[in-house]
């Protein structure tokens, strides 16, 4: 069964550095998402992406964050000038369409640790 | 805005027995959807079951069923004949059916352990 894959599984970065988290969505999916889960807290929506542009973003997704689909297969989340509070598990998801009838398929996540 | 609350951080059950995980939610919308996701130790979140708010009939998927109480804004998950492979973190989530986009709102999660 097709899967969403995320790399790396664990990323350790110095505070202030830029980090790029990578995701390969399921090949026929058109909608892409990033969520994050700070340790001990809820999974939170960051952003959704469709047709090469952001379709929705949360209040968490400020100018420090950006997303890109650089080559038609990868979907990346870039965090500029990382902060300690960016330490979290980041999940990528994809779906064929929008809404409940097109469920979101999640990757394994990338654990980001900011030192 | 939607909120989802899971008040049971951890639960355990004996293999072959039945367990119920609780979830409550709050929304001002009439059209919305509810989900249970499972995250086993392998980490990938898997959709277990979904419920449309406008349907009165409770959703079932094999050993998994829900008790959807719309007036009480409650959406519990019942796992029958629990198996060791059911050990996982379970997340309750909601999705707005009225606004554009597909933002899932998650609860805190319940860690379920199935004991042999």
PDB file of C-alpha atoms in Angstrom, chain B residues 4 9 13 26-27 32-33 37 48 54-55 74 76 82-83 89 94 98 100 103 105 109 115:
ATOM      1  CA  UNK B   4     -11.409  18.083  20.820  1.00  0.00           C
ATOM      2  CA  UNK B   9      -4.155   9.777  28.835  1.00  0.00           C
ATOM      3  CA  UNK B  13      -7.190  -3.845  28.478  1.00  0.00           C
ATOM      4  CA  UNK B  26     -17.014  21.365  20.719  1.00  0.00           C
ATOM      5  CA  UNK B  27     -18.080  23.070  17.534  1.00  0.00           C
ATOM      6  CA  UNK B  32     -18.599  18.327  10.517  1.00  0.00           C
ATOM      7  CA  UNK B  33     -16.824  14.997  10.590  1.00  0.00           C
ATOM      8  CA  UNK B  37      -6.672   7.757  14.218  1.00  0.00           C
ATOM      9  CA  UNK B  48      -9.404   3.790  12.054  1.00  0.00           C
ATOM     10  CA  UNK B  54     -25.413  14.359   9.889  1.00  0.00           C
ATOM     11  CA  UNK B  55     -25.648  10.564  10.078  1.00  0.00           C
ATOM     12  CA  UNK B  74     -19.406  12.834  22.528  1.00  0.00           C
ATOM     13  CA  UNK B  76     -16.281   7.349  21.893  1.00  0.00           C
ATOM     14  CA  UNK B  82      -8.836  -6.450  21.661  1.00  0.00           C
ATOM     15  CA  UNK B  83      -5.661  -7.709  20.040  1.00  0.00           C
ATOM     16  CA  UNK B  89      -1.830   5.938  20.758  1.00  0.00           C
ATOM     17  CA  UNK B  94     -12.637  16.620  13.927  1.00  0.00           C
ATOM     18  CA  UNK B  98     -18.461  24.041   6.280  1.00  0.00           C
ATOM     19  CA  UNK B 100     -12.821  25.466   3.075  1.00  0.00           C
ATOM     20  CA  UNK B 103      -7.717  21.251   8.876  1.00  0.00           C
ATOM     21  CA  UNK B 105      -8.273  19.278  14.941  1.00  0.00           C
ATOM     22  CA  UNK B 109      -4.477  11.227  22.553  1.00  0.00           C
ATOM     23  CA  UNK B 115      -2.011  -6.954  27.721  1.00  0.00           C
TER      24      UNK B 115
END
